[in-house]
CSV table of C-alpha atoms in Angstrom, one decimal:
chain,number,residue,atom,x,y,z
A,1,MET,CA,80.0,115.8,144.4
A,2,ALA,CA,79.8,120.0,144.5
A,3,VAL,CA,82.7,121.5,145.2
A,4,THR,CA,83.6,125.3,147.0
A,5,ALA,CA,86.0,126.9,147.6
A,6,THR,CA,87.0,128.2,150.9
A,7,SER,CA,89.6,130.9,152.6
A,8,GLU,CA,91.3,130.0,154.7
A,9,ASP,CA,95.1,130.7,156.4
A,10,ASP,CA,96.9,129.4,153.7
A,11,GLY,CA,94.9,131.7,151.0
A,12,PHE,CA,92.9,129.3,149.2
A,13,SER,CA,91.9,125.6,150.2
A,14,LEU,CA,89.0,122.7,148.3
A,15,ILE,CA,86.0,121.5,150.9
A,16,THR,CA,85.0,118.7,148.9
A,17,ASP,CA,81.5,117.6,150.7
A,18,LYS,CA,77.4,117.9,150.3
A,19,VAL,CA,77.2,121.7,150.3
A,20,SER,CA,76.8,122.7,146.4
A,21,TYR,CA,78.6,125.0,145.5
A,22,ASN,CA,77.3,129.0,143.9
A,23,LEU,CA,78.0,129.7,140.7
A,24,THR,CA,76.1,132.8,140.0
A,25,ALA,CA,79.1,134.5,141.6
A,26,SER,CA,82.8,134.0,139.5
A,27,ASP,CA,85.4,135.5,141.4
A,28,VAL,CA,88.1,134.5,139.3
A,29,THR,CA,88.3,135.6,135.2
A,30,ILE,CA,90.2,134.2,132.6
A,31,VAL,CA,92.4,136.8,130.5
A,32,THR,CA,93.0,135.3,126.8
A,33,SER,CA,95.6,136.7,124.4
A,34,SER,CA,93.3,139.9,122.5
A,35,ASN,CA,92.3,140.7,126.4
A,36,ARG,CA,89.1,138.7,126.2
A,37,ARG,CA,87.8,138.3,130.1
A,38,ILE,CA,85.7,135.0,130.2
A,39,PRO,CA,84.7,134.5,133.9
A,40,ALA,CA,84.7,131.4,135.9
A,41,HIS,CA,84.8,129.5,139.7
A,42,SER,CA,88.1,128.6,140.9
A,43,GLY,CA,86.3,125.9,142.9
A,44,ILE,CA,85.5,124.3,139.3
A,45,LEU,CA,88.6,125.5,137.5
A,46,ALA,CA,90.8,124.0,140.4
A,47,SER,CA,89.4,121.0,141.2
A,48,ALA,CA,89.8,119.9,137.7
A,49,SER,CA,93.7,121.4,137.1
A,50,PRO,CA,96.0,121.0,139.6
A,51,VAL,CA,98.2,123.9,137.9
A,52,LEU,CA,95.5,126.0,138.3
A,53,MET,CA,94.9,125.2,142.0
A,54,ASN,CA,98.6,126.0,142.6
A,55,ILE,CA,98.2,130.0,140.4
A,56,MET,CA,95.0,131.0,142.6
A,57,LYS,CA,97.3,129.9,146.3
A,58,LYS,CA,99.8,131.8,145.3
A,59,THR,CA,98.3,135.0,143.8
A,60,VAL,CA,94.2,134.8,146.0
A,61,ARG,CA,95.9,137.4,148.7
A,62,ARG,CA,98.1,139.6,146.8
A,63,TYR,CA,94.6,140.6,144.9
A,64,GLN,CA,92.7,140.1,147.9
A,65,ARG,CA,95.4,142.9,149.4
A,66,TYR,CA,94.0,145.0,146.2
A,67,GLY,CA,90.9,144.3,146.6
A,68,ALA,CA,90.9,143.2,143.6
A,69,SER,CA,89.4,140.4,141.3
A,70,ARG,CA,91.4,137.2,140.5
A,71,ALA,CA,92.8,137.4,136.5
A,72,ILE,CA,94.8,134.8,134.6
A,73,LYS,CA,96.1,134.7,132.9
A,74,ILE,CA,96.4,131.9,129.2
A,75,LEU,CA,97.5,133.4,125.9
A,76,GLY,CA,99.7,132.5,123.2
A,77,VAL,CA,96.3,130.8,121.7
A,78,PRO,CA,93.6,131.4,119.9
A,79,CYS,CA,90.5,133.4,122.1
A,80,ASP,CA,88.0,130.9,121.1
A,81,ALA,CA,90.5,127.8,122.2
A,82,VAL,CA,91.1,129.3,125.5
A,83,SER,CA,86.7,129.3,125.5
A,84,VAL,CA,86.4,126.3,124.7
A,85,PHE,CA,89.2,125.0,126.9
A,86,ILE,CA,87.4,126.7,130.4
A,87,ARG,CA,84.0,125.6,129.3
A,88,PHE,CA,85.6,121.6,129.2
A,89,LEU,CA,86.4,122.2,132.7
A,90,TYR,CA,83.6,123.2,133.7
A,91,SER,CA,81.4,119.8,131.6
A,92,PHE,CA,83.9,117.8,130.0
A,93,SER,CA,82.4,117.8,127.2
A,94,LEU,CA,83.9,118.1,123.5
A,95,THR,CA,82.1,118.5,120.3
A,96,GLU,CA,84.1,116.8,117.2
A,97,ASP,CA,84.2,120.1,115.0
A,98,GLU,CA,86.1,121.8,118.2
A,99,LEU,CA,88.3,118.7,118.5
A,100,GLU,CA,89.0,119.0,114.5
A,101,LYS,CA,89.9,123.1,115.3
A,102,TYR,CA,90.9,123.7,117.9
A,103,GLY,CA,92.4,120.2,118.6
A,104,ILE,CA,96.5,121.0,118.4
A,105,HIS,CA,96.1,124.3,120.9
A,106,LEU,CA,94.1,122.6,122.9
A,107,LEU,CA,96.1,119.2,123.0
A,108,ALA,CA,99.4,122.1,124.4
A,109,LEU,CA,96.4,123.7,127.1
A,110,SER,CA,95.8,120.1,128.7
A,111,HIS,CA,99.8,119.3,128.6
A,112,VAL,CA,100.3,122.7,130.4
A,113,TYR,CA,97.4,123.0,132.8
A,114,MET,CA,98.0,118.6,133.4
A,115,VAL,CA,94.4,117.7,132.1
A,116,ALA,CA,94.8,114.5,131.7
A,117,ASN,CA,91.1,113.6,130.1
A,118,LEU,CA,91.4,116.5,127.5
A,119,LYS,CA,95.2,115.2,126.2
A,120,GLN,CA,93.5,112.1,125.9
A,121,ARG,CA,90.9,113.2,123.4
A,122,CYS,CA,93.0,116.0,121.8
A,123,SER,CA,95.6,112.5,121.4
A,124,ARG,CA,92.8,110.6,119.4
A,125,GLY,CA,91.5,113.5,117.6
A,126,ILE,CA,95.0,114.2,116.3
A,127,VAL,CA,96.1,110.8,115.4
A,128,ASP,CA,92.7,110.9,113.0
A,129,GLY,CA,93.6,113.8,111.3
A,130,LEU,CA,97.4,112.9,110.2
A,131,THR,CA,98.2,114.2,106.6
A,132,ALA,CA,101.6,114.3,105.0
A,133,GLU,CA,101.2,118.5,105.2
A,134,ASN,CA,100.6,118.7,108.9
A,135,VAL,CA,102.7,116.0,110.4
A,136,VAL,CA,105.5,117.3,111.5
A,137,ASP,CA,104.0,120.2,112.5
A,138,VAL,CA,102.2,117.9,114.6
A,139,LEU,CA,105.3,115.9,115.7
A,140,GLN,CA,107.2,119.2,117.1
A,141,LEU,CA,104.2,119.8,119.1
A,142,ALA,CA,103.4,116.3,120.7
A,143,ARG,CA,106.9,116.0,121.8
A,144,LEU,CA,106.6,119.3,123.5
A,145,CYS,CA,103.5,118.3,125.3
A,146,ASP,CA,104.4,114.2,126.7
A,147,ALA,CA,102.7,113.1,123.5
A,148,PRO,CA,103.9,109.5,122.8
A,149,ASP,CA,100.7,107.9,121.0
A,150,VAL,CA,100.7,111.2,118.8
A,151,CYS,CA,104.0,110.5,118.4
A,152,LEU,CA,104.7,107.2,117.8
A,153,LYS,CA,101.9,107.2,115.0
A,154,SER,CA,104.2,110.7,113.3
A,155,MET,CA,106.5,108.8,112.8
A,156,ARG,CA,105.2,105.8,111.5
A,157,LEU,CA,103.3,108.1,109.1
A,158,ILE,CA,106.4,109.9,108.1
A,159,GLN,CA,108.0,106.7,107.5
A,160,SER,CA,105.1,105.3,105.2
A,161,GLN,CA,104.9,108.3,103.8
A,162,PHE,CA,108.6,110.1,103.9
A,163,LYS,CA,108.4,110.9,99.5
A,164,THR,CA,105.7,113.0,100.0
A,165,VAL,CA,107.0,114.6,103.5
A,166,GLU,CA,109.7,115.9,102.2
A,167,GLN,CA,108.6,118.1,100.0
A,168,THR,CA,106.4,120.1,102.8
A,169,GLU,CA,107.5,123.4,104.0
A,170,GLY,CA,106.7,122.1,107.7
A,171,TRP,CA,109.7,119.4,106.8
A,172,LYS,CA,112.1,121.8,105.2
A,173,PHE,CA,111.6,124.3,108.2
A,174,LEU,CA,112.9,121.0,109.9
A,175,GLN,CA,116.0,120.7,108.3
A,176,GLU,CA,116.8,124.1,108.9
A,177,HIS,CA,115.7,124.9,112.9
A,178,ASP,CA,115.9,121.6,114.5
A,179,PRO,CA,118.6,119.1,113.3
A,180,VAL,CA,118.3,116.5,115.6
A,181,LEU,CA,114.5,115.9,115.2
A,182,GLU,CA,115.2,115.4,112.3
A,183,LEU,CA,118.1,112.8,113.2
A,184,ASP,CA,115.9,110.9,115.5
A,185,ILE,CA,113.5,110.8,112.4
A,186,LEU,CA,116.2,109.2,109.5
A,187,GLN,CA,116.9,106.7,112.8
A,188,PHE,CA,113.2,106.1,113.5
A,189,ILE,CA,113.3,105.0,109.8
A,190,ASP,CA,116.7,103.2,109.2
A,191,ASP,CA,115.7,101.0,112.2
A,192,SER,CA,111.8,100.6,110.8
A,193,GLU,CA,113.5,98.9,107.5
A,194,SER,CA,115.7,97.5,109.4
A,195,ARG,CA,113.2,95.7,111.8
A,196,LYS,CA,111.5,94.9,108.4
A,197,LYS,CA,114.1,93.2,107.2
A,198,ARG,CA,115.4,91.2,109.6
A,199,ARG,CA,111.3,89.9,110.4
A,200,ARG,CA,111.4,88.8,106.3
A,201,ARG,CA,114.3,87.3,107.2
A,202,HIS,CA,113.1,85.7,110.4
A,203,LYS,CA,110.5,84.4,108.0
A,204,LYS,CA,112.0,82.8,105.7
A,205,GLU,CA,114.4,80.7,107.9
A,206,GLN,CA,111.1,79.7,109.5
A,207,ASN,CA,109.2,78.7,106.0
A,208,LEU,CA,112.7,76.5,105.6
A,209,TYR,CA,112.7,75.0,109.5
A,210,MET,CA,109.0,74.4,108.1
A,211,GLN,CA,110.2,72.4,104.8
A,212,LEU,CA,113.0,70.6,106.4
A,213,SER,CA,110.8,69.1,109.1
A,214,GLU,CA,107.9,68.5,106.7
A,215,ALA,CA,110.6,66.7,104.6
A,216,MET,CA,111.9,64.5,107.2
A,217,GLU,CA,108.4,63.6,108.1
A,218,CYS,CA,108.1,62.5,104.5
A,219,ILE,CA,111.4,60.5,104.8
A,220,GLU,CA,110.1,58.3,107.4
A,221,HIS,CA,106.5,57.8,105.8
A,222,ILE,CA,108.2,56.4,102.9
A,223,CYS,CA,110.7,54.7,104.6
A,224,THR,CA,108.1,53.3,107.7
A,225,GLN,CA,104.9,52.8,105.1
A,226,GLY,CA,106.3,51.8,101.7
A,227,CYS,CA,104.6,55.0,100.3
A,228,THR,CA,106.1,56.2,96.1
A,229,LEU,CA,105.3,57.9,94.2
A,230,VAL,CA,107.5,57.7,91.2
A,231,GLY,CA,107.8,53.5,91.4
A,232,PRO,CA,110.2,51.1,93.4
A,233,THR,CA,113.8,51.1,93.7
A,234,ASN,CA,116.9,50.5,95.4
A,235,ILE,CA,119.1,52.8,97.5
A,236,VAL,CA,123.0,50.9,98.3
A,237,ASP,CA,124.6,52.8,100.8
A,238,VAL,CA,127.6,54.9,101.1
A,239,ASN,CA,129.7,51.7,101.1
A,240,LYS,CA,127.6,49.8,99.0
A,241,SER,CA,127.7,46.7,101.7
A,242,THR,CA,124.1,47.3,101.8
A,243,THR,CA,120.5,47.6,99.7
A,244,VAL,CA,117.2,48.9,101.3
A,245,PRO,CA,114.5,49.1,99.7
A,246,PHE,CA,111.9,51.9,98.3
A,247,GLY,CA,108.9,52.3,97.3
A,248,GLY,CA,105.8,49.2,97.5
A,249,LYS,CA,102.2,49.3,98.2
A,250,SER,CA,100.8,53.2,97.3
A,251,LYS,CA,99.7,55.2,100.5
A,252,PRO,CA,98.3,58.9,100.9
A,253,CYS,CA,101.3,61.0,101.9
A,254,LYS,CA,99.9,64.7,103.6
A,255,ALA,CA,102.3,66.1,101.8
A,256,VAL,CA,102.4,65.1,98.2
A,257,SER,CA,104.5,67.4,96.1
A,258,THR,CA,107.4,67.2,99.3
A,259,CYS,CA,107.0,63.7,98.7
A,260,TYR,CA,106.6,63.0,95.5
A,261,GLY,CA,110.6,65.6,94.5
A,262,LEU,CA,112.2,63.4,97.6
A,263,GLN,CA,111.3,60.2,95.7
A,264,LEU,CA,112.5,61.2,92.7
A,265,SER,CA,115.4,62.5,94.4
A,266,ILE,CA,115.1,59.2,96.2
A,267,ARG,CA,115.6,57.5,92.5
A,268,HIS,CA,118.5,59.7,91.4
A,269,PHE,CA,120.8,58.9,94.2
A,270,ALA,CA,120.2,55.6,94.2
A,271,VAL,CA,121.2,55.7,90.7
A,272,CYS,CA,123.9,58.4,90.0
A,273,LYS,CA,127.2,57.5,88.8
A,274,LYS,CA,128.5,60.9,90.2
A,275,ARG,CA,128.1,60.4,93.4
A,276,SER,CA,131.0,59.2,94.5
A,277,ASN,CA,133.2,61.8,92.0
A,278,GLU,CA,135.8,63.8,93.8
A,279,ASN,CA,133.5,66.9,92.9
A,280,GLY,CA,130.5,65.0,93.3
A,281,CYS,CA,126.9,65.9,92.1
A,282,LEU,CA,124.9,68.7,94.1
A,283,ARG,CA,121.2,66.8,94.0
A,284,CYS,CA,123.1,63.4,95.5
A,285,LYS,CA,124.5,65.7,98.1
A,286,ARG,CA,121.3,67.7,99.1
A,287,MET,CA,120.3,64.1,99.4
A,288,LEU,CA,122.8,63.3,101.7
A,289,GLN,CA,122.4,66.2,103.8
A,290,LEU,CA,118.8,65.3,103.9
A,291,LEU,CA,119.8,61.7,105.1
A,292,ARG,CA,122.9,63.5,107.3
A,293,LEU,CA,119.6,65.5,108.9
A,294,HIS,CA,117.5,63.1,109.5
A,295,SER,CA,120.2,61.1,111.8
A,296,SER,CA,120.7,63.4,113.7
A,297,ILE,CA,117.1,64.2,114.9
A,298,CYS,CA,116.5,60.1,114.5
A,299,ASP,CA,116.8,58.9,119.3
A,300,GLN,CA,116.2,55.3,117.3
A,301,PRO,CA,118.7,54.2,115.0
A,302,GLU,CA,119.2,51.2,115.8
A,303,SER,CA,115.5,50.2,114.7
A,304,CYS,CA,115.2,53.3,112.1
A,305,ARG,CA,114.5,51.9,108.6
A,306,VAL,CA,115.4,55.0,107.2
A,307,PRO,CA,119.1,54.3,104.9
A,308,LEU,CA,123.1,56.1,106.5
A,309,CYS,CA,120.7,56.5,109.7
A,310,ARG,CA,123.1,54.1,111.6
A,311,GLN,CA,127.0,54.5,109.5
A,312,PHE,CA,126.1,59.0,110.0
A,313,LYS,CA,125.4,58.3,113.8
A,314,LYS,CA,129.2,56.2,114.0
A,315,ARG,CA,130.7,58.6,111.5
A,316,VAL,CA,130.0,61.7,114.4
A,317,GLU,CA,130.9,59.3,116.9
A,318,HIS,CA,134.3,58.9,114.9
A,319,ASP,CA,135.0,62.4,113.7
A,320,LYS,CA,135.2,65.0,116.8
A,321,ARG,CA,134.8,68.1,114.2
A,322,MET,CA,131.7,66.4,112.6
A,323,GLY,CA,129.7,66.8,115.9
A,324,GLU,CA,131.1,69.9,116.7
A,325,ASP,CA,129.5,71.7,114.1
A,326,THR,CA,128.0,74.6,116.4
A,327,LYS,CA,126.1,75.6,112.9
A,328,TRP,CA,124.8,72.2,112.3
A,329,LYS,CA,123.4,72.1,115.6
A,330,LEU,CA,121.6,75.0,115.8
A,331,LEU,CA,119.8,73.6,111.9
A,332,VAL,CA,119.1,70.4,113.8
A,333,ARG,CA,117.9,72.7,117.2
A,334,ARG,CA,115.8,74.8,115.0
A,335,VAL,CA,114.4,72.0,112.8
A,336,VAL,CA,113.1,70.0,115.8
A,337,SER,CA,111.3,73.3,117.0
A,338,ALA,CA,109.4,73.3,113.3
A,339,LYS,CA,108.5,69.9,114.0
A,340,LEU,CA,106.9,70.1,117.5
A,341,CYS,CA,105.3,72.8,115.5
A,342,LEU,CA,103.9,71.8,112.9
A,343,HIS,CA,102.6,68.7,115.5
A,344,CYS,CA,100.7,71.3,118.1
A,345,VAL,CA,99.1,73.0,114.3
A,346,SER,CA,98.0,69.4,113.2
A,347,ARG,CA,96.5,68.2,116.6
A,348,GLN,CA,94.8,71.5,116.7
A,349,ARG,CA,93.5,71.5,113.7
A,350,ARG,CA,92.2,66.9,114.2
A,351,THR,CA,90.9,68.3,117.8
A,352,ASN,CA,88.9,71.6,115.6
A,353,VAL,CA,87.5,69.2,113.5
A,354,MET,CA,86.0,66.6,116.0
A,355,GLU,CA,85.0,68.9,117.9
A,356,LYS,CA,82.7,70.3,114.7
A,357,GLN,CA,81.3,66.9,113.8
A,358,ASN,CA,80.2,66.0,117.4
A,359,ASP,CA,78.1,68.8,117.6
């Protein structure tokens, strides 16, 4: 689509139609810092930049009054950077060498004159060229030019190489002249470390819930299917009124290490004499907690073969404080969620295996 500039009552307007614009006669001059003059065409510049359009609209009558050609000053950046900028407005082309050499200047020009496609390309190029030496300067410019992608990448680089960055001249200059930005950077680093700690803590908690869920399945497997790795044994309940046999025919268990550890704990629990002492046995206490956890999850206590399941259910009904333990309820909910996740993962694996076999 061709673009042409015409003079109307408002002094300047654009017409976009099939009429081709005459590129042989320039009607505007770009003036750089070293007084270099670059001839250009108002229609092309206005179509690429709304800011240049407004500038030419405001100045056209003034220049027409004196019979002179319009001039637009672009100062504060190297002359070659202005030339690259003007050429981009014409052809939308930019080489890698030009981007590497004038990327920061072009980012500033693209922000001032609202050239979105150039700003995107400069942002990507500057991010690729970030180093510990220039990251502070780039961050300051990116904040002024409203380039959030460049700001975020710069912040992350400063965080990852902070010891190197704080030795640079840019960081020392920042400490003296921009304490607000320094505070923002330190706050970002502190927040990032806090998020990392929370993620690590959350991951450890999830692993714990997965292990507890696996232990619950192993307990049910041991009691219902008679899986044994350490030989048959008996467990007497807390009141010594019933005896529950563990062990029997050996059957495979998916979580062999967990199952083996549980059966050793069960065997110890059955014969430990310190279980009823005031101080008690730490190993037996952990086994009781696992049995209580199973009882809290179990929805069929009448037919459940896991020892002490019904006893714990009845104890919760009579002991209100035990039933209102919020931390324990939270633990039960997390373990149930982990158990559901394990079932979903195992089901998906079985589906994938069946699909591969069918193929």
